[in-house]
PDB file of C-alpha atoms in Angstrom:
ATOM      1  CA  UNK A 229       0.000   0.000   0.000  1.00  0.00           C
ATOM      2  CA  UNK A 230       2.784   2.447   0.858  1.00  0.00           C
ATOM      3  CA  UNK A 231       4.653   1.537  -2.310  1.00  0.00           C
ATOM      4  CA  UNK A 232       1.552   2.078  -4.386  1.00  0.00           C
ATOM      5  CA  UNK A 233       0.968   5.503  -2.834  1.00  0.00           C
ATOM      6  CA  UNK A 234       4.636   6.481  -3.415  1.00  0.00           C
ATOM      7  CA  UNK A 235       4.459   5.306  -7.041  1.00  0.00           C
ATOM      8  CA  UNK A 236       1.245   7.319  -7.580  1.00  0.00           C
ATOM      9  CA  UNK A 237       2.787  10.472  -6.086  1.00  0.00           C
ATOM     10  CA  UNK A 238       5.910   9.974  -8.222  1.00  0.00           C
ATOM     11  CA  UNK A 239       3.788   9.510 -11.354  1.00  0.00           C
ATOM     12  CA  UNK A 240       1.731  12.619 -10.497  1.00  0.00           C
ATOM     13  CA  UNK A 241       4.932  14.639  -9.978  1.00  0.00           C
ATOM     14  CA  UNK A 242       6.370  13.370 -13.275  1.00  0.00           C
ATOM     15  CA  UNK A 243       3.140  14.239 -15.125  1.00  0.00           C
ATOM     16  CA  UNK A 244       3.168  17.725 -13.543  1.00  0.00           C
ATOM     17  CA  UNK A 245       6.733  18.326 -14.757  1.00  0.00           C
ATOM     18  CA  UNK A 246       5.845  17.081 -18.251  1.00  0.00           C
ATOM     19  CA  UNK A 247       2.738  19.309 -18.319  1.00  0.00           C
ATOM     20  CA  UNK A 248       4.760  22.401 -17.379  1.00  0.00           C
ATOM     21  CA  UNK A 249       7.368  21.611 -20.049  1.00  0.00           C
ATOM     22  CA  UNK A 250       4.632  21.186 -22.708  1.00  0.00           C
ATOM     23  CA  UNK A 251       2.992  24.451 -21.648  1.00  0.00           C
ATOM     24  CA  UNK A 252       6.317  26.293 -22.032  1.00  0.00           C
ATOM     25  CA  UNK A 253       6.825  24.790 -25.491  1.00  0.00           C
ATOM     26  CA  UNK A 254       3.345  25.762 -26.641  1.00  0.00           C
ATOM     27  CA  UNK A 255       3.690  29.276 -25.205  1.00  0.00           C
ATOM     28  CA  UNK A 256       6.999  29.701 -27.054  1.00  0.00           C
ATOM     29  CA  UNK A 257       5.356  28.543 -30.294  1.00  0.00           C
ATOM     30  CA  UNK A 258       2.474  30.974 -29.763  1.00  0.00           C
ATOM     31  CA  UNK A 259       4.921  33.787 -29.009  1.00  0.00           C
ATOM     32  CA  UNK A 260       6.792  33.026 -32.253  1.00  0.00           C
ATOM     33  CA  UNK A 261       3.504  33.185 -34.174  1.00  0.00           C
ATOM     34  CA  UNK A 262       2.620  36.491 -32.542  1.00  0.00           C
ATOM     35  CA  UNK A 263       6.069  37.856 -33.380  1.00  0.00           C
ATOM     36  CA  UNK A 264       5.710  36.780 -37.018  1.00  0.00           C
ATOM     37  CA  UNK A 265       2.285  38.409 -37.289  1.00  0.00           C
ATOM     38  CA  UNK A 266       3.638  41.555 -35.645  1.00  0.00           C
ATOM     39  CA  UNK A 267       6.507  41.711 -38.121  1.00  0.00           C
ATOM     40  CA  UNK A 268       4.207  41.241 -41.101  1.00  0.00           C
ATOM     41  CA  UNK A 269       1.841  43.964 -39.848  1.00  0.00           C
ATOM     42  CA  UNK A 270       4.776  46.304 -39.285  1.00  0.00           C
ATOM     43  CA  UNK A 271       5.985  45.626 -42.849  1.00  0.00           C
ATOM     44  CA  UNK A 272       2.542  46.424 -44.213  1.00  0.00           C
ATOM     45  CA  UNK A 273       2.371  49.635 -42.172  1.00  0.00           C
ATOM     46  CA  UNK A 274       5.805  50.632 -43.446  1.00  0.00           C
ATOM     47  CA  UNK A 275       4.709  49.994 -47.053  1.00  0.00           C
ATOM     48  CA  UNK A 276       1.544  52.055 -46.519  1.00  0.00           C
ATOM     49  CA  UNK A 277       3.586  54.906 -45.071  1.00  0.00           C
ATOM     50  CA  UNK A 278       5.902  54.765 -48.066  1.00  0.00           C
ATOM     51  CA  UNK A 279       2.940  54.852 -50.468  1.00  0.00           C
ATOM     52  CA  UNK A 280       1.472  57.789 -48.560  1.00  0.00           C
ATOM     53  CA  UNK A 281       4.763  59.688 -48.779  1.00  0.00           C
ATOM     54  CA  UNK A 282       4.901  58.973 -52.517  1.00  0.00           C
ATOM     55  CA  UNK A 283       1.340  60.232 -52.964  1.00  0.00           C
ATOM     56  CA  UNK A 284       2.130  63.403 -51.044  1.00  0.00           C
ATOM     57  CA  UNK A 285       5.202  63.992 -53.201  1.00  0.00           C
ATOM     58  CA  UNK A 286       3.223  63.291 -56.378  1.00  0.00           C
ATOM     59  CA  UNK A 287       0.573  65.772 -55.267  1.00  0.00           C
ATOM     60  CA  UNK A 288       3.204  68.404 -54.572  1.00  0.00           C
ATOM     61  CA  UNK A 289       4.803  67.799 -57.994  1.00  0.00           C
ATOM     62  CA  UNK A 290       1.433  68.051 -59.729  1.00  0.00           C
ATOM     63  CA  UNK A 291       0.619  71.279 -57.906  1.00  0.00           C
ATOM     64  CA  UNK A 292       3.953  72.803 -58.928  1.00  0.00           C
ATOM     65  CA  UNK A 293       3.614  71.657 -62.555  1.00  0.00           C
ATOM     66  CA  UNK A 294       0.065  72.981 -62.801  1.00  0.00           C
ATOM     67  CA  UNK A 295       0.998  76.189 -60.917  1.00  0.00           C
ATOM     68  CA  UNK A 296      -1.856  75.667 -58.483  1.00  0.00           C
ATOM     69  CA  UNK A 297      -1.498  77.327 -55.120  1.00  0.00           C
ATOM     70  CA  UNK A 298      -4.002  76.006 -52.573  1.00  0.00           C
ATOM     71  CA  UNK A 299      -3.668  76.691 -48.880  1.00  0.00           C
ATOM     72  CA  UNK A 300      -3.927  73.799 -46.481  1.00  0.00           C
ATOM     73  CA  UNK A 301      -7.195  75.208 -45.109  1.00  0.00           C
ATOM     74  CA  UNK A 302      -8.711  75.361 -48.609  1.00  0.00           C
ATOM     75  CA  UNK A 303      -7.499  71.827 -49.295  1.00  0.00           C
ATOM     76  CA  UNK A 304      -9.157  70.533 -46.114  1.00  0.00           C
ATOM     77  CA  UNK A 305     -12.467  72.207 -46.954  1.00  0.00           C
ATOM     78  CA  UNK A 306     -12.309  70.937 -50.534  1.00  0.00           C
ATOM     79  CA  UNK A 307     -11.567  67.395 -49.315  1.00  0.00           C
ATOM     80  CA  UNK A 308     -14.492  67.474 -46.886  1.00  0.00           C
ATOM     81  CA  UNK A 309     -16.882  68.884 -49.487  1.00  0.00           C
ATOM     82  CA  UNK A 310     -15.811  66.298 -52.056  1.00  0.00           C
ATOM     83  CA  UNK A 311     -16.136  63.507 -49.495  1.00  0.00           C
ATOM     84  CA  UNK A 312     -19.682  64.568 -48.668  1.00  0.00           C
ATOM     85  CA  UNK A 313     -20.545  64.819 -52.375  1.00  0.00           C
ATOM     86  CA  UNK A 314     -19.141  61.328 -53.058  1.00  0.00           C
ATOM     87  CA  UNK A 315     -21.294  60.032 -50.198  1.00  0.00           C
ATOM     88  CA  UNK A 316     -24.378  61.366 -52.031  1.00  0.00           C
ATOM     89  CA  UNK A 317     -25.087  64.397 -49.830  1.00  0.00           C
ATOM     90  CA  UNK A 318     -27.047  67.118 -51.553  1.00  0.00           C
ATOM     91  CA  UNK A 319     -25.391  70.400 -52.416  1.00  0.00           C
ATOM     92  CA  UNK A 320     -27.773  72.200 -50.070  1.00  0.00           C
ATOM     93  CA  UNK A 321     -26.854  70.008 -47.099  1.00  0.00           C
ATOM     94  CA  UNK A 322     -23.126  70.301 -47.880  1.00  0.00           C
ATOM     95  CA  UNK A 323     -23.460  74.095 -47.997  1.00  0.00           C
ATOM     96  CA  UNK A 324     -25.264  74.117 -44.637  1.00  0.00           C
ATOM     97  CA  UNK A 325     -22.700  71.838 -42.971  1.00  0.00           C
ATOM     98  CA  UNK A 326     -19.710  73.841 -44.222  1.00  0.00           C
ATOM     99  CA  UNK A 327     -21.317  77.287 -43.878  1.00  0.00           C
ATOM    100  CA  UNK A 328     -20.842  78.009 -47.561  1.00  0.00           C
ATOM    101  CA  UNK A 329     -23.226  79.237 -50.225  1.00  0.00           C
ATOM    102  CA  UNK A 330     -24.651  76.715 -52.654  1.00  0.00           C
ATOM    103  CA  UNK A 331     -22.897  78.524 -55.500  1.00  0.00           C
ATOM    104  CA  UNK A 332     -19.532  78.144 -53.761  1.00  0.00           C
ATOM    105  CA  UNK A 333     -20.141  74.418 -53.270  1.00  0.00           C
ATOM    106  CA  UNK A 334     -21.195  74.006 -56.898  1.00  0.00           C
ATOM    107  CA  UNK A 335     -18.101  75.883 -58.039  1.00  0.00           C
ATOM    108  CA  UNK A 336     -15.861  73.693 -55.877  1.00  0.00           C
ATOM    109  CA  UNK A 337     -17.486  70.515 -57.180  1.00  0.00           C
ATOM    110  CA  UNK A 338     -17.824  71.547 -60.827  1.00  0.00           C
ATOM    111  CA  UNK A 339     -14.738  69.570 -61.976  1.00  0.00           C
ATOM    112  CA  UNK A 340     -16.179  66.453 -60.320  1.00  0.00           C
ATOM    113  CA  UNK A 341     -19.712  66.535 -61.714  1.00  0.00           C
ATOM    114  CA  UNK A 342     -20.444  63.739 -64.145  1.00  0.00           C
ATOM    115  CA  UNK A 343     -21.952  64.778 -67.438  1.00  0.00           C
ATOM    116  CA  UNK A 344     -25.561  63.763 -67.706  1.00  0.00           C
ATOM    117  CA  UNK A 345     -27.019  62.829 -71.042  1.00  0.00           C
ATOM    118  CA  UNK A 346     -29.423  65.483 -72.211  1.00  0.00           C
ATOM    119  CA  UNK A 347     -32.470  64.189 -74.030  1.00  0.00           C
ATOM    120  CA  UNK A 348     -33.210  60.700 -75.241  1.00  0.00           C
ATOM    121  CA  UNK A 349     -31.341  58.613 -77.706  1.00  0.00           C
ATOM    122  CA  UNK A 350     -33.555  57.344 -80.456  1.00  0.00           C
ATOM    123  CA  UNK A 351     -32.514  53.920 -81.739  1.00  0.00           C
ATOM    124  CA  UNK A 352     -33.652  54.450 -85.332  1.00  0.00           C
ATOM    125  CA  UNK A 353     -33.672  58.104 -86.218  1.00  0.00           C
ATOM    126  CA  UNK A 354     -35.254  58.908 -89.547  1.00  0.00           C
TER     127      UNK A 354
END
C-alpha cells in the first residue's frame, strides 16, 4: 500500500513536470507566431507609409507643374466637401454643414460633376 501511494505520487509529480514543459513549449510557439504576425503587420504599415509619402510627393509635384497654389485650409475644406458629395449628400446640405453658399459648393465641385445625357437617344432616327 505504501509503495503504491509512493508510485502514484511519483507519477503525479512526473506528469506535472511534463505538463509544465509542454505548456512552455506551446507558449513559445504561440509567441513566435505572434512575433511573425507583428513583423508582417509592421511591414505592411511601413509599405503604406511609403505609399502615402509617394502620394504626397506626387501631389506636390502636380501642384507645382500645374501652378496651383491652394492653402492647407482650402485643401481641407475641398476634401471634406468632395467627401460629402461622393457620399451622395445634396449640395444644399453640404453648404449648410460647411457654412458656404450653394454657388460656392457648386463651383468647388464643378470639376467632379459627371456629365448627364441630355435628351433621349432614339434607336432608329429617320
